[in-house]
mmCIF file of C-alpha atoms (C1' of nucleotides) in Angstrom:
data_model
loop_
_atom_site.group_PDB
_atom_site.id
_atom_site.type_symbol
_atom_site.label_atom_id
_atom_site.label_comp_id
_atom_site.label_asym_id
_atom_site.label_seq_id
_atom_site.Cartn_x
_atom_site.Cartn_y
_atom_site.Cartn_z
ATOM 1 C CA MET D 261 147.271 80.405 103.358
ATOM 2 C CA ALA D 262 145.493 83.312 101.639
ATOM 3 C CA SER D 263 147.935 85.026 99.577
ATOM 4 C CA THR D 264 148.373 88.829 99.407
ATOM 5 C CA LYS D 265 148.055 89.862 96.115
ATOM 6 C CA LYS D 266 145.912 92.890 95.476
ATOM 7 C CA MET D 267 142.424 92.389 94.553
ATOM 8 C CA ARG D 268 139.943 95.176 93.727
ATOM 9 C CA MET D 269 136.639 94.697 95.357
ATOM 10 C CA THR D 270 133.797 95.606 95.370
ATOM 11 C CA ASN D 271 132.414 97.130 98.967
ATOM 12 C CA LEU D 272 130.225 94.730 100.783
ATOM 13 C CA GLU D 273 127.957 97.768 101.132
ATOM 14 C CA SER D 274 127.835 98.225 97.144
ATOM 15 C CA LEU D 275 127.824 94.187 96.872
ATOM 16 C CA GLY D 276 124.650 94.723 98.699
ATOM 17 C CA GLU D 277 122.975 96.616 96.512
ATOM 18 C CA ALA D 278 123.943 94.733 93.512
ATOM 19 C CA ALA D 279 122.375 91.605 95.648
ATOM 20 C CA GLU D 280 118.978 93.529 95.574
ATOM 21 C CA CYS D 281 118.939 94.197 92.108
ATOM 22 C CA LEU D 282 119.905 90.280 91.707
ATOM 23 C CA ARG D 283 116.997 89.302 93.857
ATOM 24 C CA THR D 284 114.639 91.513 92.454
ATOM 25 C CA LEU D 285 115.572 89.896 88.798
ATOM 26 C CA ALA D 286 115.399 86.610 89.928
ATOM 27 C CA HIS D 287 112.085 85.677 89.118
ATOM 28 C CA PRO D 288 111.026 83.557 86.156
ATOM 29 C CA HIS D 289 108.135 86.235 85.074
ATOM 30 C CA ARG D 290 110.336 89.111 85.765
ATOM 31 C CA LEU D 291 113.058 87.624 83.197
ATOM 32 C CA ARG D 292 110.384 86.809 81.105
ATOM 33 C CA MET D 293 109.360 90.525 81.369
ATOM 34 C CA VAL D 294 112.881 91.994 81.018
ATOM 35 C CA GLN D 295 113.252 89.479 77.889
ATOM 36 C CA MET D 296 110.305 91.582 76.316
ATOM 37 C CA LEU D 297 111.206 95.221 77.525
ATOM 38 C CA LEU D 298 114.635 94.612 75.417
ATOM 39 C CA GLN D 299 113.021 94.128 72.421
ATOM 40 C CA GLY D 300 110.702 97.648 73.115
ATOM 41 C CA GLU D 301 108.210 99.134 75.140
ATOM 42 C CA TYR D 302 105.185 97.471 76.925
ATOM 43 C CA THR D 303 102.097 98.058 78.965
ATOM 44 C CA VAL D 304 101.126 96.022 82.327
ATOM 45 C CA GLY D 305 98.332 94.770 80.799
ATOM 46 C CA GLU D 306 100.711 93.144 77.994
ATOM 47 C CA LEU D 307 103.893 91.946 79.638
ATOM 48 C CA ALA D 308 101.014 90.487 82.561
ATOM 49 C CA GLU D 309 99.186 88.601 79.529
ATOM 50 C CA ALA D 310 102.550 87.394 78.261
ATOM 51 C CA CYS D 311 103.411 85.799 81.511
ATOM 52 C CA ASP D 312 99.765 84.530 82.188
ATOM 53 C CA VAL D 313 99.897 86.350 85.563
ATOM 54 C CA PRO D 314 96.753 88.539 86.325
ATOM 55 C CA SER D 315 97.694 92.153 85.941
ATOM 56 C CA HIS D 316 97.715 93.507 89.157
ATOM 57 C CA MET D 317 100.925 90.886 89.959
ATOM 58 C CA ALA D 318 102.756 92.049 86.733
ATOM 59 C CA SER D 319 102.318 95.763 88.577
ATOM 60 C CA GLU D 320 103.915 94.722 91.079
ATOM 61 C CA HIS D 321 106.921 92.890 89.756
ATOM 62 C CA LEU D 322 107.350 95.776 87.539
ATOM 63 C CA ARG D 323 106.916 98.166 90.325
ATOM 64 C CA LEU D 324 109.679 95.920 92.394
ATOM 65 C CA MET D 325 112.021 96.078 89.260
ATOM 66 C CA GLN D 326 111.530 99.938 88.698
ATOM 67 C CA ARG D 327 112.468 100.592 92.416
ATOM 68 C CA CYS D 328 115.996 98.799 92.141
ATOM 69 C CA GLY D 329 116.202 100.612 89.055
ATOM 70 C CA LEU D 330 116.132 97.982 86.286
ATOM 71 C CA LEU D 331 113.075 99.892 84.676
ATOM 72 C CA THR D 332 111.694 102.784 84.201
ATOM 73 C CA SER D 333 108.160 103.781 83.019
ATOM 74 C CA GLU D 334 105.947 106.805 81.864
ATOM 75 C CA LYS D 335 102.027 106.945 82.104
ATOM 76 C CA GLU D 336 100.180 107.816 79.108
ATOM 77 C CA GLY D 337 96.233 107.903 79.447
ATOM 78 C CA ARG D 338 95.293 104.730 81.473
ATOM 79 C CA ARG D 339 98.244 102.670 80.597
ATOM 80 C CA ARG D 340 101.654 102.980 81.622
ATOM 81 C CA TYR D 341 104.871 101.719 79.587
ATOM 82 C CA TYR D 342 107.983 100.211 80.953
ATOM 83 C CA ARG D 343 111.026 100.617 79.875
ATOM 84 C CA VAL D 344 114.655 98.936 80.354
ATOM 85 C CA GLY D 345 116.248 101.492 82.679
ATOM 86 C CA GLU D 346 119.787 99.306 83.334
ATOM 87 C CA PRO D 347 121.836 98.878 80.284
ATOM 88 C CA HIS D 348 123.621 95.928 81.894
ATOM 89 C CA LEU D 349 120.332 93.952 82.223
ATOM 90 C CA GLU D 350 121.241 93.207 78.027
ATOM 91 C CA SER D 351 124.420 91.350 78.875
ATOM 92 C CA ILE D 352 122.986 89.921 81.572
ATOM 93 C CA MET D 353 120.343 88.040 79.893
ATOM 94 C CA GLN D 354 122.391 87.690 76.993
ATOM 95 C CA CYS D 355 124.784 85.431 79.572
ATOM 96 C CA ILE D 356 121.237 83.825 80.784
ATOM 97 C CA GLU D 357 120.145 82.986 77.116
ATOM 98 C CA THR D 358 123.515 81.689 75.762
ATOM 99 C CA ARG D 359 123.111 79.532 78.827
ATOM 100 C CA PHE D 360 119.737 78.592 79.019
ATOM 101 C CA GLY D 361 118.677 79.022 75.602
ATOM 102 C CA THR D 362 115.973 80.399 73.563
ATOM 103 C CA LYS D 363 113.131 79.299 71.452
ATOM 104 C CA MET B 25 98.304 96.444 71.417
ATOM 105 C CA ALA B 26 100.646 94.022 71.680
ATOM 106 C CA SER B 27 102.895 93.323 68.444
ATOM 107 C CA THR B 28 103.190 89.927 66.927
ATOM 108 C CA LYS B 29 106.402 90.275 65.864
ATOM 109 C CA LYS B 30 108.258 87.023 66.610
ATOM 110 C CA MET B 31 110.657 87.025 69.589
ATOM 111 C CA ARG B 32 113.560 84.180 70.444
ATOM 112 C CA MET B 33 112.242 83.999 74.121
ATOM 113 C CA THR B 34 113.689 81.220 76.885
ATOM 114 C CA ASN B 35 110.805 79.379 77.940
ATOM 115 C CA LEU B 36 109.541 79.677 81.614
ATOM 116 C CA GLU B 37 110.990 76.772 83.283
ATOM 117 C CA SER B 38 114.985 77.500 81.878
ATOM 118 C CA LEU B 39 113.823 80.948 83.289
ATOM 119 C CA GLY B 40 113.051 79.342 86.268
ATOM 120 C CA GLU B 41 116.542 77.687 86.555
ATOM 121 C CA ALA B 42 118.095 81.100 85.690
ATOM 122 C CA ALA B 43 116.187 82.462 88.564
ATOM 123 C CA GLU B 44 117.394 79.934 90.945
ATOM 124 C CA CYS B 45 121.161 80.577 89.719
ATOM 125 C CA LEU B 46 120.361 84.636 90.502
ATOM 126 C CA ARG B 47 118.595 84.220 93.306
ATOM 127 C CA THR B 48 121.734 82.122 94.454
ATOM 128 C CA LEU B 49 124.113 84.592 93.227
ATOM 129 C CA ALA B 50 121.958 87.475 94.875
ATOM 130 C CA HIS B 51 124.325 87.462 98.695
ATOM 131 C CA PRO B 52 126.982 90.110 99.335
ATOM 132 C CA HIS B 53 129.165 87.886 100.614
ATOM 133 C CA ARG B 54 128.178 85.469 98.005
ATOM 134 C CA LEU B 55 129.107 87.950 95.632
ATOM 135 C CA ARG B 56 132.207 88.815 97.349
ATOM 136 C CA MET B 57 133.279 85.132 97.221
ATOM 137 C CA VAL B 58 132.489 84.902 93.498
ATOM 138 C CA GLN B 59 134.524 87.869 92.990
ATOM 139 C CA MET B 60 137.426 86.296 94.545
ATOM 140 C CA LEU B 61 136.656 83.057 92.973
ATOM 141 C CA LEU B 62 137.195 85.130 89.419
ATOM 142 C CA GLN B 63 140.956 85.184 90.641
ATOM 143 C CA GLY B 64 141.850 81.865 91.420
ATOM 144 C CA GLU B 65 141.083 78.725 94.003
ATOM 145 C CA TYR B 66 140.552 79.391 97.413
ATOM 146 C CA THR B 67 139.516 77.550 100.592
ATOM 147 C CA VAL B 68 136.377 77.599 102.570
ATOM 148 C CA GLY B 69 138.125 79.018 105.658
ATOM 149 C CA GLU B 70 139.675 81.278 103.241
ATOM 150 C CA LEU B 71 136.943 82.760 101.945
ATOM 151 C CA ALA B 72 135.354 82.745 105.330
ATOM 152 C CA GLU B 73 138.038 84.835 106.431
ATOM 153 C CA ALA B 74 137.666 87.525 103.639
ATOM 154 C CA CYS B 75 134.084 87.904 104.371
ATOM 155 C CA ASP B 76 134.274 88.047 107.988
ATOM 156 C CA VAL B 77 131.371 85.443 108.727
ATOM 157 C CA PRO B 78 132.092 81.712 110.768
ATOM 158 C CA SER B 79 133.330 78.969 108.447
ATOM 159 C CA HIS B 80 130.442 76.819 108.629
ATOM 160 C CA MET B 81 128.189 79.863 107.186
ATOM 161 C CA ALA B 82 131.145 80.302 104.460
ATOM 162 C CA SER B 83 130.779 76.272 103.689
ATOM 163 C CA GLU B 84 126.838 76.624 103.401
ATOM 164 C CA HIS B 85 127.136 79.616 101.064
ATOM 165 C CA LEU B 86 129.596 77.634 99.017
ATOM 166 C CA ARG B 87 127.638 74.501 98.743
ATOM 167 C CA LEU B 88 124.579 76.457 97.836
ATOM 168 C CA MET B 89 126.413 77.842 94.852
ATOM 169 C CA GLN B 90 128.082 74.647 94.018
ATOM 170 C CA ARG B 91 124.335 73.210 93.860
ATOM 171 C CA CYS B 92 123.208 75.422 90.938
ATOM 172 C CA GLY B 93 126.205 75.043 89.077
ATOM 173 C CA LEU B 94 128.238 78.465 89.776
ATOM 174 C CA LEU B 95 130.896 76.563 91.375
ATOM 175 C CA THR B 96 133.070 73.275 91.255
ATOM 176 C CA SER B 97 135.244 72.112 94.273
ATOM 177 C CA GLU B 98 137.550 69.580 95.107
ATOM 178 C CA LYS B 99 138.944 68.378 98.504
ATOM 179 C CA GLU B 100 142.392 67.729 99.177
ATOM 180 C CA GLY B 101 143.038 66.954 102.601
ATOM 181 C CA ARG B 102 141.189 68.762 105.343
ATOM 182 C CA ARG B 103 140.976 71.656 102.798
ATOM 183 C CA ARG B 104 138.431 72.062 100.214
ATOM 184 C CA TYR B 105 138.939 74.192 97.227
ATOM 185 C CA TYR B 106 136.582 76.050 95.299
ATOM 186 C CA ARG B 107 136.944 77.302 92.240
ATOM 187 C CA VAL B 108 134.111 79.351 89.893
ATOM 188 C CA GLY B 109 132.325 76.596 87.047
ATOM 189 C CA GLU B 110 129.927 78.809 85.504
ATOM 190 C CA PRO B 111 132.367 80.817 82.894
ATOM 191 C CA HIS B 112 129.379 83.679 82.564
ATOM 192 C CA LEU B 113 129.885 84.553 85.996
ATOM 193 C CA GLU B 114 132.809 86.938 84.947
ATOM 194 C CA SER B 115 131.064 89.100 82.797
ATOM 195 C CA ILE B 116 127.982 89.281 85.298
ATOM 196 C CA MET B 117 130.330 90.339 87.800
ATOM 197 C CA GLN B 118 132.064 92.534 85.254
ATOM 198 C CA CYS B 119 128.245 94.436 84.804
ATOM 199 C CA ILE B 120 128.029 94.606 88.416
ATOM 200 C CA GLU B 121 131.988 95.876 88.871
ATOM 201 C CA THR B 122 130.895 98.596 86.076
ATOM 202 C CA ARG B 123 127.983 99.598 88.049
ATOM 203 C CA PHE B 124 128.910 99.406 91.280
ATOM 204 C CA GLY B 125 132.443 100.028 91.194
ATOM 205 C CA THR B 126 135.595 98.202 92.612
ATOM 206 C CA LYS B 127 138.111 99.878 95.387
ATOM 207 C "C1'" DT O 119 77.318 111.058 84.745
ATOM 208 C "C1'" DC O 120 77.640 106.450 84.219
ATOM 209 C "C1'" DA O 121 79.957 101.979 83.083
ATOM 210 C "C1'" DA O 122 84.397 99.960 81.409
ATOM 211 C "C1'" DT O 123 88.683 99.813 81.428
ATOM 212 C "C1'" DA O 124 93.994 99.961 83.085
ATOM 213 C "C1'" DT O 125 96.283 99.932 86.731
ATOM 214 C "C1'" DA O 126 97.678 100.064 91.888
ATOM 215 C "C1'" DT O 127 97.284 98.561 96.943
ATOM 216 C "C1'" DC O 128 96.090 96.328 101.183
ATOM 217 C "C1'" DG O 129 95.886 92.289 104.117
ATOM 218 C "C1'" DG O 130 97.169 87.716 104.972
ATOM 219 C "C1'" DA O 131 98.683 82.727 104.521
ATOM 220 C "C1'" DA O 132 102.002 79.979 102.972
ATOM 221 C "C1'" DT O 133 106.454 79.395 102.124
ATOM 222 C "C1'" DG O 134 111.302 79.912 101.514
ATOM 223 C "C1'" DT O 135 116.168 82.441 103.275
ATOM 224 C "C1'" DC O 136 119.143 84.169 106.362
ATOM 225 C "C1'" DT O 137 122.170 83.490 110.474
ATOM 226 C "C1'" DC O 138 123.330 81.336 114.344
ATOM 227 C "C1'" DG O 139 124.545 78.069 118.372
ATOM 228 C "C1'" DA O 140 125.718 73.245 119.063
ATOM 229 C "C1'" DT O 141 127.361 69.426 117.151
ATOM 230 C "C1'" DA O 142 129.547 65.876 113.840
ATOM 231 C "C1'" DT O 143 132.701 64.251 110.526
ATOM 232 C "C1'" DG O 144 137.161 63.365 108.694
ATOM 233 C "C1'" DT O 145 142.172 64.214 108.367
ATOM 234 C "C1'" DC O 146 146.487 65.911 109.861
ATOM 235 C "C1'" DA O 147 150.783 65.888 112.962
ATOM 236 C "C1'" DA O 148 152.585 64.454 117.289
ATOM 237 C "C1'" DT C 83 145.798 57.394 119.579
ATOM 238 C "C1'" DT C 84 145.233 61.821 120.903
ATOM 239 C "C1'" DG C 85 143.888 66.906 120.345
ATOM 240 C "C1'" DA C 86 143.577 70.425 117.094
ATOM 241 C "C1'" DC C 87 142.082 71.861 112.691
ATOM 242 C "C1'" DA C 88 139.065 71.999 108.719
ATOM 243 C "C1'" DT C 89 135.057 71.971 106.892
ATOM 244 C "C1'" DA C 90 129.897 69.846 106.874
ATOM 245 C "C1'" DT C 91 125.180 69.466 109.420
ATOM 246 C "C1'" DC C 92 121.237 69.750 112.093
ATOM 247 C "C1'" DG C 93 117.281 72.697 113.903
ATOM 248 C "C1'" DA C 94 115.309 77.102 115.543
ATOM 249 C "C1'" DG C 95 113.982 81.542 115.260
ATOM 250 C "C1'" DA C 96 113.692 85.812 112.942
ATOM 251 C "C1'" DC C 97 112.729 87.894 108.837
ATOM 252 C "C1'" DA C 98 111.699 88.295 103.657
ATOM 253 C "C1'" DT C 99 108.910 86.709 99.329
ATOM 254 C "C1'" DT C 100 105.522 84.882 96.598
ATOM 255 C "C1'" DC C 101 100.663 84.744 95.451
ATOM 256 C "C1'" DC C 102 96.164 85.631 96.065
ATOM 257 C "C1'" DG C 103 91.181 87.602 96.443
ATOM 258 C "C1'" DA C 104 89.185 91.954 97.716
ATOM 259 C "C1'" DT C 105 89.264 96.526 96.880
ATOM 260 C "C1'" DA C 106 90.680 101.198 95.574
ATOM 261 C "C1'" DT C 107 91.930 104.983 92.244
ATOM 262 C "C1'" DA C 108 92.298 107.054 87.733
ATOM 263 C "C1'" DT C 109 91.271 107.498 83.106
ATOM 264 C "C1'" DT C 110 88.474 106.921 79.053
ATOM 265 C "C1'" DG C 111 84.483 106.849 75.933
ATOM 266 C "C1'" DA C 112 79.576 106.544 75.758
#
DNA sequence: TCAATATATCGGAATGTCTCGATATGTCAA
DNA sequence: TTGACATATCGAGACATTCCGATATATTGA
């Protein structure tokens, strides 16, 4: 039988938002971009090159992550610099690194 | 220009596995199940009822999470008890709770 | 102004995910 | 053995995501 002990649960609506963030994060290139951005700011082109994807795709990945609050960006001339906008990303990335390693 | 400072990066293949785990986690009902399972073990039916989904769907959600190592399970009679199998889930869930709240 | 560069947008094909009803399997209690 | 219960599996339809080529916009330097 289900016990009746009280638990502090996050409501389903908020868990839906959380799920959206996680789904957005859940892509190897996007994880790599976040891993880089935790070290400093980078342009679309730099992140694209590091992930070996065309820059128009990097642009799209970054836009998605910005849209759900994971990143922020700022335009400088014809470049756009991205940064981490969600402080929890650091600890989530640490979980991933301790489980899957860095090298 | 991209700086040449060395970063310890997780390789793309491992990030792919990480992405698979995150994608599996990225669902409101699955997050709720994990939130419950961090407090103790529960059967398929209990988790289904708590999420207000038919038990055959809970069964499927749980199977997916077990398949990528997030959960473990054990059969007792006609019931199957699930538990958390990935210790990092606790800190990831804490990130979610501090950002999206509990109530 | 012109060409080169950096980023963004659009449409489409392939693929994956979600949810559901229907049905199957395994287990217990009587 | 039978019926009820708990869990699992299957297939279909709707929907979302990924990736790509093509193209668009915006900025700079010459």
